[in-house]
Amino acid sequence: MFAIIQGSAKSPLVSLIAGGAAGGVEATVTYPFEFAKTRVQLHEDSPTRNPFRVIKAVIENEGPRALYKGCETLVAGTVLKDAIRFISFDSIKMAFKDPETGTLSPLRNLMAGISAGVVASTFAVTPTERIKTALIDDARHDKRFKSPWHATSTLIKEHGLLRALYRGYVTTTLKQASTTAVRLGTYNILKDYERLHNIPQTTATTFGNGAVAGTIVVFVTQPFDTLKTRAQSVQGAGVVEAFTSVIKDYGVKGLWRGSTMRLGRTVLAGGILFTTYEWIAALIQPILEKKLIIARSE
């Protein structure tokens, strides 16, 4: 285990590498829960909301490989997304922090998270989420798409580049901005509190902080996630159309459809994401700092 870096500023390169690697690990480990959640959000005939039952049914009916349909796209997008949002958040956080305490107010934490979420949605999340959602939706019935690249080229031919890859941009950005603000904001608030009260930043503390942040994220941002999934299905839908279709099918409570499955994934994902991020940052930051010192001395 590596000691968690406490109170030290991470360089942009450290944030980029650690954030991207952490996102890739988290996405790969928790993807079956994401698959199950997306299936339930797309198809009203799902007999259960228990993620383990959905996963079991998919394995029995479609084989275990089906659980990772669209995984390559999500992992690639998550690596890019988390690299961008961690470097964005850490850079913005450094600009906004209190010079005396080194902490941010809750409002500034949230604003830094929102800004990082918008950047990540624009450059990484919306295109990859669109392809991932289309792959999962297509695997249920039509099975037209042979791979992420085939799905991408097919959708671009049918709808054009922007409409194919940026369908659901508004709902995705709303979800991403709110998720990043709540997740990174909550995590950073907990870390600042622990730093001010001299609570050691152990692996268990970091995992717990990430799990708490993940729990809060689900209940606050689930409606955006539900609308995003509807908007990015194979047929697609606008924001208003996605909203009205969910209300028509399930009522207001339908906006939180899939929250149980997302909760299981997000709590685990939050712990994995931040623990891996801090581990990798603690490993590579001293190496990069040493190389920088050597370079400056030459």
C-alpha atoms as a printed R data frame, in Angstrom:
    type eleno elety resid chain resno       x       y       z
1   ATOM     1    CA   MET     A     1   0.000   0.000   0.000
2   ATOM     2    CA   PHE     A     2   1.171   3.523  -0.702
3   ATOM     3    CA   ALA     A     3   0.792   6.314   1.790
4   ATOM     4    CA   ILE     A     4  -1.856   8.830   0.808
5   ATOM     5    CA   ILE     A     5  -0.476  12.238  -0.105
6   ATOM     6    CA   GLN     A     6  -1.938  14.619   2.443
7   ATOM     7    CA   GLY     A     7  -1.970  18.337   1.929
8   ATOM     8    CA   SER     A     8   0.347  18.354  -1.083
9   ATOM     9    CA   ALA     A     9  -0.644  19.856  -4.393
10  ATOM    10    CA   LYS     A    10  -0.756  17.422  -7.291
11  ATOM    11    CA   SER     A    11   0.798  18.525 -10.551
12  ATOM    12    CA   PRO     A    12  -1.435  18.558 -13.650
13  ATOM    13    CA   LEU     A    13   0.458  15.564 -15.076
14  ATOM    14    CA   VAL     A    14  -0.086  13.573 -11.862
15  ATOM    15    CA   SER     A    15  -3.804  14.427 -11.915
16  ATOM    16    CA   LEU     A    16  -4.024  13.418 -15.586
17  ATOM    17    CA   ILE     A    17  -2.275  10.054 -15.207
18  ATOM    18    CA   ALA     A    18  -3.780   9.096 -11.846
19  ATOM    19    CA   GLY     A    19  -7.293  10.200 -12.835
20  ATOM    20    CA   GLY     A    20  -7.263   8.315 -16.130
21  ATOM    21    CA   ALA     A    21  -5.858   5.103 -14.632
22  ATOM    22    CA   ALA     A    22  -8.290   5.202 -11.708
23  ATOM    23    CA   GLY     A    23 -11.221   5.697 -14.065
24  ATOM    24    CA   GLY     A    24 -10.185   2.713 -16.186
25  ATOM    25    CA   VAL     A    25  -9.892   0.410 -13.158
26  ATOM    26    CA   GLU     A    26 -13.217   1.546 -11.712
27  ATOM    27    CA   ALA     A    27 -15.116   1.208 -15.007
28  ATOM    28    CA   THR     A    28 -13.827  -2.306 -15.713
29  ATOM    29    CA   VAL     A    29 -14.573  -3.671 -12.230
30  ATOM    30    CA   THR     A    30 -18.093  -2.227 -11.966
31  ATOM    31    CA   TYR     A    31 -19.309  -2.497 -15.589
32  ATOM    32    CA   PRO     A    32 -21.829  -5.351 -15.056
33  ATOM    33    CA   PHE     A    33 -23.793  -3.077 -12.703
34  ATOM    34    CA   GLU     A    34 -23.749  -0.304 -15.323
35  ATOM    35    CA   PHE     A    35 -24.984  -2.791 -17.949
36  ATOM    36    CA   ALA     A    36 -27.845  -3.958 -15.698
37  ATOM    37    CA   LYS     A    37 -28.867  -0.388 -14.839
38  ATOM    38    CA   THR     A    38 -28.932   0.659 -18.496
39  ATOM    39    CA   ARG     A    39 -31.043  -2.368 -19.441
40  ATOM    40    CA   VAL     A    40 -33.643  -1.533 -16.786
41  ATOM    41    CA   GLN     A    41 -33.770   2.139 -17.816
42  ATOM    42    CA   LEU     A    42 -34.267   1.275 -21.490
43  ATOM    43    CA   HIS     A    43 -36.798  -1.539 -21.196
44  ATOM    44    CA   GLU     A    44 -39.967  -1.301 -19.140
45  ATOM    45    CA   ASP     A    45 -40.577  -5.053 -19.331
46  ATOM    46    CA   SER     A    46 -37.667  -5.800 -16.995
47  ATOM    47    CA   PRO     A    47 -39.075  -8.181 -14.335
48  ATOM    48    CA   THR     A    48 -36.740  -7.017 -11.559
49  ATOM    49    CA   ARG     A    49 -34.650  -4.099 -10.354
50  ATOM    50    CA   ASN     A    50 -32.256  -6.340  -8.458
51  ATOM    51    CA   PRO     A    51 -28.919  -5.957 -10.292
52  ATOM    52    CA   PHE     A    52 -27.775  -9.462  -9.411
53  ATOM    53    CA   ARG     A    53 -30.958 -10.983 -10.867
54  ATOM    54    CA   VAL     A    54 -30.593  -8.954 -14.049
55  ATOM    55    CA   ILE     A    55 -26.956 -10.037 -14.349
56  ATOM    56    CA   LYS     A    56 -27.947 -13.681 -13.714
57  ATOM    57    CA   ALA     A    57 -30.697 -13.506 -16.359
58  ATOM    58    CA   VAL     A    58 -28.339 -12.000 -18.931
59  ATOM    59    CA   ILE     A    59 -25.731 -14.715 -18.318
60  ATOM    60    CA   GLU     A    60 -28.372 -17.454 -18.656
61  ATOM    61    CA   ASN     A    61 -30.050 -16.031 -21.779
62  ATOM    62    CA   GLU     A    62 -27.200 -14.300 -23.609
63  ATOM    63    CA   GLY     A    63 -24.000 -15.659 -22.122
64  ATOM    64    CA   PRO     A    64 -21.469 -14.034 -19.754
65  ATOM    65    CA   ARG     A    65 -19.776 -12.058 -22.545
66  ATOM    66    CA   ALA     A    66 -22.993 -10.090 -23.044
67  ATOM    67    CA   LEU     A    67 -22.446  -8.386 -19.657
68  ATOM    68    CA   TYR     A    68 -19.476  -6.545 -21.118
69  ATOM    69    CA   LYS     A    69 -21.229  -5.391 -24.294
70  ATOM    70    CA   GLY     A    70 -20.119  -1.792 -24.767
71  ATOM    71    CA   CYS     A    71 -17.486  -2.076 -22.023
72  ATOM    72    CA   GLU     A    72 -14.580  -1.072 -24.285
73  ATOM    73    CA   THR     A    73 -16.331   2.177 -25.130
74  ATOM    74    CA   LEU     A    74 -17.136   2.961 -21.505
75  ATOM    75    CA   VAL     A    75 -13.613   2.166 -20.298
76  ATOM    76    CA   ALA     A    76 -12.022   4.299 -23.025
77  ATOM    77    CA   GLY     A    77 -14.432   7.107 -22.277
78  ATOM    78    CA   THR     A    78 -13.965   6.781 -18.521
79  ATOM    79    CA   VAL     A    79 -10.171   6.919 -18.788
80  ATOM    80    CA   LEU     A    80 -10.458  10.113 -20.827
81  ATOM    81    CA   LYS     A    81 -13.325  11.488 -18.714
82  ATOM    82    CA   ASP     A    82 -11.631  10.998 -15.358
83  ATOM    83    CA   ALA     A    83  -8.288  12.225 -16.646
84  ATOM    84    CA   ILE     A    84  -9.998  15.417 -17.847
85  ATOM    85    CA   ARG     A    85 -12.211  15.967 -14.816
86  ATOM    86    CA   PHE     A    86  -9.475  15.316 -12.246
87  ATOM    87    CA   ILE     A    87  -7.011  17.633 -13.959
88  ATOM    88    CA   SER     A    88  -9.770  20.233 -14.438
89  ATOM    89    CA   PHE     A    89 -10.992  19.935 -10.850
90  ATOM    90    CA   ASP     A    90  -7.509  19.985  -9.318
91  ATOM    91    CA   SER     A    91  -6.492  23.000 -11.442
92  ATOM    92    CA   ILE     A    92  -9.664  24.943 -10.592
93  ATOM    93    CA   LYS     A    93  -9.396  23.914  -6.942
94  ATOM    94    CA   MET     A    94  -5.854  25.301  -6.726
95  ATOM    95    CA   ALA     A    95  -7.061  28.618  -8.103
96  ATOM    96    CA   PHE     A    96 -10.000  28.875  -5.677
97  ATOM    97    CA   LYS     A    97  -8.535  27.510  -2.431
98  ATOM    98    CA   ASP     A    98  -8.030  29.569   0.740
99  ATOM    99    CA   PRO     A    99  -4.310  30.523   0.855
100 ATOM   100    CA   GLU     A   100  -4.141  30.115   4.646
101 ATOM   101    CA   THR     A   101  -5.960  26.814   5.199
102 ATOM   102    CA   GLY     A   102  -5.497  25.293   1.726
103 ATOM   103    CA   THR     A   103  -9.205  24.363   1.661
104 ATOM   104    CA   LEU     A   104 -12.252  25.408  -0.373
105 ATOM   105    CA   SER     A   105 -15.671  26.493   0.783
106 ATOM   106    CA   PRO     A   106 -18.501  24.041  -0.036
107 ATOM   107    CA   LEU     A   107 -19.802  26.429  -2.722
108 ATOM   108    CA   ARG     A   108 -16.412  26.723  -4.408
109 ATOM   109    CA   ASN     A   109 -16.024  22.942  -4.237
110 ATOM   110    CA   LEU     A   110 -19.332  22.546  -6.070
111 ATOM   111    CA   MET     A   111 -18.508  25.206  -8.660
112 ATOM   112    CA   ALA     A   112 -15.140  23.575  -9.366
113 ATOM   113    CA   GLY     A   113 -16.923  20.247  -9.817
114 ATOM   114    CA   ILE     A   114 -19.548  21.696 -12.167
115 ATOM   115    CA   SER     A   115 -16.858  23.292 -14.334
116 ATOM   116    CA   ALA     A   116 -14.879  20.050 -14.501
117 ATOM   117    CA   GLY     A   117 -18.057  18.108 -15.360
118 ATOM   118    CA   VAL     A   118 -18.953  20.359 -18.297
119 ATOM   119    CA   VAL     A   119 -15.432  20.046 -19.718
120 ATOM   120    CA   ALA     A   120 -15.451  16.239 -19.339
121 ATOM   121    CA   SER     A   121 -18.919  15.896 -20.893
122 ATOM   122    CA   THR     A   122 -17.956  17.954 -23.934
123 ATOM   123    CA   PHE     A   123 -14.663  16.270 -24.730
124 ATOM   124    CA   ALA     A   124 -15.212  12.693 -23.566
125 ATOM   125    CA   VAL     A   125 -18.416  11.606 -21.869
126 ATOM   126    CA   THR     A   126 -21.215  12.391 -24.336
127 ATOM   127    CA   PRO     A   127 -19.739  10.574 -27.391
128 ATOM   128    CA   THR     A   128 -18.648   7.474 -25.446
129 ATOM   129    CA   GLU     A   129 -21.863   7.259 -23.414
130 ATOM   130    CA   ARG     A   130 -23.890   7.541 -26.618
131 ATOM   131    CA   ILE     A   131 -22.076   4.589 -28.196
132 ATOM   132    CA   LYS     A   132 -22.169   2.516 -24.997
133 ATOM   133    CA   THR     A   133 -25.908   3.078 -24.565
134 ATOM   134    CA   ALA     A   134 -26.630   2.320 -28.221
135 ATOM   135    CA   LEU     A   135 -24.636  -0.934 -27.993
136 ATOM   136    CA   ILE     A   136 -26.517  -2.110 -24.894
137 ATOM   137    CA   ASP     A   137 -29.869  -1.149 -26.438
138 ATOM   138    CA   ASP     A   138 -29.019  -2.822 -29.754
139 ATOM   139    CA   ALA     A   139 -27.879  -6.041 -28.060
140 ATOM   140    CA   ARG     A   140 -31.364  -6.484 -26.627
141 ATOM   141    CA   HIS     A   141 -33.194  -6.839 -29.964
142 ATOM   142    CA   ASP     A   142 -31.713  -5.786 -33.311
143 ATOM   143    CA   LYS     A   143 -28.071  -6.839 -32.787
144 ATOM   144    CA   ARG     A   144 -26.920  -4.754 -35.747
145 ATOM   145    CA   PHE     A   145 -23.660  -3.567 -34.233
146 ATOM   146    CA   LYS     A   146 -20.615  -5.838 -34.362
147 ATOM   147    CA   SER     A   147 -18.294  -3.639 -32.286
148 ATOM   148    CA   PRO     A   148 -18.013  -0.112 -30.836
149 ATOM   149    CA   TRP     A   149 -16.287   1.052 -34.031
150 ATOM   150    CA   HIS     A   150 -18.988  -0.515 -36.217
151 ATOM   151    CA   ALA     A   151 -21.698   1.120 -34.092
152 ATOM   152    CA   THR     A   152 -19.946   4.482 -34.355
153 ATOM   153    CA   SER     A   153 -19.530   4.353 -38.134
154 ATOM   154    CA   THR     A   154 -23.102   3.094 -38.633
155 ATOM   155    CA   LEU     A   155 -24.640   5.840 -36.504
156 ATOM   156    CA   ILE     A   156 -22.529   8.520 -38.193
157 ATOM   157    CA   LYS     A   157 -23.664   7.301 -41.639
158 ATOM   158    CA   GLU     A   158 -27.298   7.334 -40.528
159 ATOM   159    CA   HIS     A   159 -27.366  10.587 -38.555
160 ATOM   160    CA   GLY     A   160 -24.215  12.571 -39.281
161 ATOM   161    CA   LEU     A   161 -21.266  13.135 -36.957
162 ATOM   162    CA   LEU     A   162 -22.723  15.597 -34.453
163 ATOM   163    CA   ARG     A   163 -26.193  14.056 -34.223
164 ATOM   164    CA   ALA     A   164 -24.711  10.559 -33.947
165 ATOM   165    CA   LEU     A   165 -22.141  11.260 -31.232
166 ATOM   166    CA   TYR     A   166 -23.667  14.218 -29.405
167 ATOM   167    CA   ARG     A   167 -27.250  13.024 -29.099
168 ATOM   168    CA   GLY     A   168 -28.234  13.601 -25.494
169 ATOM   169    CA   TYR     A   169 -25.541  16.248 -24.930
170 ATOM   170    CA   VAL     A   170 -27.745  18.429 -22.728
171 ATOM   171    CA   THR     A   171 -28.910  15.597 -20.467
172 ATOM   172    CA   THR     A   172 -25.414  14.084 -20.333
173 ATOM   173    CA   THR     A   173 -23.849  17.427 -19.427
174 ATOM   174    CA   LEU     A   174 -26.467  18.062 -16.755
175 ATOM   175    CA   LYS     A   175 -25.750  14.627 -15.317
176 ATOM   176    CA   GLN     A   176 -21.981  14.953 -15.623
177 ATOM   177    CA   ALA     A   177 -21.808  18.458 -14.162
178 ATOM   178    CA   SER     A   178 -24.027  17.553 -11.217
179 ATOM   179    CA   THR     A   179 -22.295  14.199 -10.657
180 ATOM   180    CA   THR     A   180 -18.811  15.701 -10.745
181 ATOM   181    CA   ALA     A   181 -19.854  18.600  -8.523
182 ATOM   182    CA   VAL     A   182 -21.460  16.343  -5.929
183 ATOM   183    CA   ARG     A   183 -18.883  13.526  -6.062
184 ATOM   184    CA   LEU     A   184 -15.665  15.540  -6.156
185 ATOM   185    CA   GLY     A   185 -17.174  18.310  -4.034
186 ATOM   186    CA   THR     A   186 -18.311  15.920  -1.299
187 ATOM   187    CA   TYR     A   187 -15.038  14.007  -1.374
188 ATOM   188    CA   ASN     A   188 -12.994  17.194  -1.146
189 ATOM   189    CA   ILE     A   189 -15.162  18.597   1.667
190 ATOM   190    CA   LEU     A   190 -14.635  15.378   3.653
191 ATOM   191    CA   LYS     A   191 -10.880  15.494   3.007
192 ATOM   192    CA   ASP     A   192 -10.661  19.154   4.050
193 ATOM   193    CA   TYR     A   193 -12.580  18.387   7.255
194 ATOM   194    CA   GLU     A   194 -10.288  15.474   8.045
195 ATOM   195    CA   ARG     A   195  -7.182  17.526   7.288
196 ATOM   196    CA   LEU     A   196  -8.287  20.355   9.597
197 ATOM   197    CA   HIS     A   197  -9.023  17.836  12.376
198 ATOM   198    CA   ASN     A   198  -5.792  15.860  11.829
199 ATOM   199    CA   ILE     A   199  -7.583  12.667  10.776
200 ATOM   200    CA   PRO     A   200  -5.067  10.387   9.000
201 ATOM   201    CA   GLN     A   201  -5.689   9.859   5.280
202 ATOM   202    CA   THR     A   202  -5.505   6.058   5.231
203 ATOM   203    CA   THR     A   203  -6.702   3.727   2.490
204 ATOM   204    CA   ALA     A   204  -9.813   2.914   4.558
205 ATOM   205    CA   THR     A   205 -10.592   6.610   5.071
206 ATOM   206    CA   THR     A   206 -10.181   7.349   1.370
207 ATOM   207    CA   PHE     A   207 -12.391   4.405   0.352
208 ATOM   208    CA   GLY     A   208 -15.039   5.471   2.889
209 ATOM   209    CA   ASN     A   209 -14.999   9.065   1.652
210 ATOM   210    CA   GLY     A   210 -15.428   7.852  -1.928
211 ATOM   211    CA   ALA     A   211 -18.288   5.535  -0.953
212 ATOM   212    CA   VAL     A   212 -20.117   8.328   0.913
213 ATOM   213    CA   ALA     A   213 -19.665  10.664  -2.066
214 ATOM   214    CA   GLY     A   214 -20.985   7.943  -4.391
215 ATOM   215    CA   THR     A   215 -24.095   7.385  -2.269
216 ATOM   216    CA   ILE     A   216 -25.002  11.075  -2.274
217 ATOM   217    CA   VAL     A   217 -24.375  11.288  -6.028
218 ATOM   218    CA   VAL     A   218 -26.958   8.611  -6.859
219 ATOM   219    CA   PHE     A   219 -29.932  10.160  -5.096
220 ATOM   220    CA   VAL     A   220 -29.147  13.718  -6.195
221 ATOM   221    CA   THR     A   221 -28.403  13.053  -9.869
222 ATOM   222    CA   GLN     A   222 -30.411   9.926 -10.809
223 ATOM   223    CA   PRO     A   223 -33.103  11.838 -12.795
224 ATOM   224    CA   PHE     A   224 -30.395  13.248 -15.081
225 ATOM   225    CA   ASP     A   225 -28.963   9.757 -15.579
226 ATOM   226    CA   THR     A   226 -32.389   8.319 -16.468
227 ATOM   227    CA   LEU     A   227 -33.092  11.068 -19.004
228 ATOM   228    CA   LYS     A   228 -29.597  10.703 -20.471
229 ATOM   229    CA   THR     A   229 -30.120   6.975 -21.051
230 ATOM   230    CA   ARG     A   230 -33.474   7.535 -22.787
231 ATOM   231    CA   ALA     A   231 -32.023  10.317 -24.925
232 ATOM   232    CA   GLN     A   232 -29.078   8.161 -26.039
233 ATOM   233    CA   SER     A   233 -30.930   4.959 -26.943
234 ATOM   234    CA   VAL     A   234 -30.715   3.728 -30.538
235 ATOM   235    CA   GLN     A   235 -33.889   5.624 -31.506
236 ATOM   236    CA   GLY     A   236 -32.869   8.623 -29.427
237 ATOM   237    CA   ALA     A   237 -35.004  11.355 -27.910
238 ATOM   238    CA   GLY     A   238 -34.862  15.037 -27.069
239 ATOM   239    CA   VAL     A   239 -34.818  16.243 -23.455
240 ATOM   240    CA   VAL     A   240 -38.560  16.977 -23.377
241 ATOM   241    CA   GLU     A   241 -39.435  13.749 -25.198
242 ATOM   242    CA   ALA     A   242 -37.237  11.703 -22.844
243 ATOM   243    CA   PHE     A   243 -38.827  13.347 -19.801
244 ATOM   244    CA   THR     A   244 -42.421  12.877 -20.970
245 ATOM   245    CA   SER     A   245 -41.809   9.262 -21.999
246 ATOM   246    CA   VAL     A   246 -40.394   8.386 -18.571
247 ATOM   247    CA   ILE     A   247 -43.303  10.100 -16.779
248 ATOM   248    CA   LYS     A   248 -45.797   8.378 -19.081
249 ATOM   249    CA   ASP     A   249 -44.261   4.925 -18.563
250 ATOM   250    CA   TYR     A   250 -43.542   5.026 -14.833
251 ATOM   251    CA   GLY     A   251 -44.697   8.303 -13.290
252 ATOM   252    CA   VAL     A   252 -42.431  10.705 -11.397
253 ATOM   253    CA   LYS     A   253 -40.766   7.835  -9.526
254 ATOM   254    CA   GLY     A   254 -39.546   6.604 -12.916
255 ATOM   255    CA   LEU     A   255 -36.948   9.395 -12.876
256 ATOM   256    CA   TRP     A   256 -35.176   7.374 -10.185
257 ATOM   257    CA   ARG     A   257 -35.502   4.109 -12.150
258 ATOM   258    CA   GLY     A   258 -32.248   2.155 -11.975
259 ATOM   259    CA   SER     A   259 -31.116   3.961  -8.808
260 ATOM   260    CA   THR     A   260 -30.758   0.717  -6.841
261 ATOM   261    CA   MET     A   261 -28.451  -0.704  -9.492
262 ATOM   262    CA   ARG     A   262 -26.574   2.560  -9.834
263 ATOM   263    CA   LEU     A   263 -26.230   2.794  -6.052
264 ATOM   264    CA   GLY     A   264 -24.455  -0.560  -5.844
265 ATOM   265    CA   ARG     A   265 -22.113   0.402  -8.642
266 ATOM   266    CA   THR     A   266 -21.536   4.010  -7.604
267 ATOM   267    CA   VAL     A   267 -20.762   3.276  -3.951
268 ATOM   268    CA   LEU     A   268 -18.222   0.656  -5.006
269 ATOM   269    CA   ALA     A   269 -17.003   2.850  -7.868
270 ATOM   270    CA   GLY     A   270 -16.499   5.863  -5.601
271 ATOM   271    CA   GLY     A   271 -14.355   3.868  -3.219
272 ATOM   272    CA   ILE     A   272 -12.330   2.283  -6.023
273 ATOM   273    CA   LEU     A   273 -11.941   5.525  -7.985
274 ATOM   274    CA   PHE     A   274 -10.599   7.727  -5.209
275 ATOM   275    CA   THR     A   275  -8.501   5.005  -3.553
276 ATOM   276    CA   THR     A   276  -6.848   4.112  -6.868
277 ATOM   277    CA   TYR     A   277  -6.391   7.802  -7.706
278 ATOM   278    CA   GLU     A   278  -4.651   8.542  -4.404
279 ATOM   279    CA   TRP     A   279  -2.502   5.397  -4.630
280 ATOM   280    CA   ILE     A   280  -1.274   6.170  -8.127
281 ATOM   281    CA   ALA     A   281  -0.752   9.853  -7.310
282 ATOM   282    CA   ALA     A   282   1.282   8.882  -4.230
283 ATOM   283    CA   LEU     A   283   3.371   6.536  -6.376
284 ATOM   284    CA   ILE     A   284   4.136   8.787  -9.341
285 ATOM   285    CA   GLN     A   285   4.293  12.259  -7.783
286 ATOM   286    CA   PRO     A   286   7.672  11.719  -6.031
287 ATOM   287    CA   ILE     A   287   9.076  10.226  -9.250
288 ATOM   288    CA   LEU     A   288   7.943  13.168 -11.372
289 ATOM   289    CA   GLU     A   289   9.140  15.692  -8.776
290 ATOM   290    CA   LYS     A   290  12.564  14.015  -8.690
291 ATOM   291    CA   LYS     A   291  12.830  14.118 -12.484
292 ATOM   292    CA   LEU     A   292  11.797  17.775 -12.463
293 ATOM   293    CA   ILE     A   293  14.492  18.631  -9.895
294 ATOM   294    CA   ILE     A   294  17.121  16.785 -11.969
295 ATOM   295    CA   ALA     A   295  15.984  18.548 -15.156
296 ATOM   296    CA   ARG     A   296  16.189  21.954 -13.489
297 ATOM   297    CA   SER     A   297  19.688  21.276 -12.128
298 ATOM   298    CA   GLU     A   298  21.090  20.299 -15.537
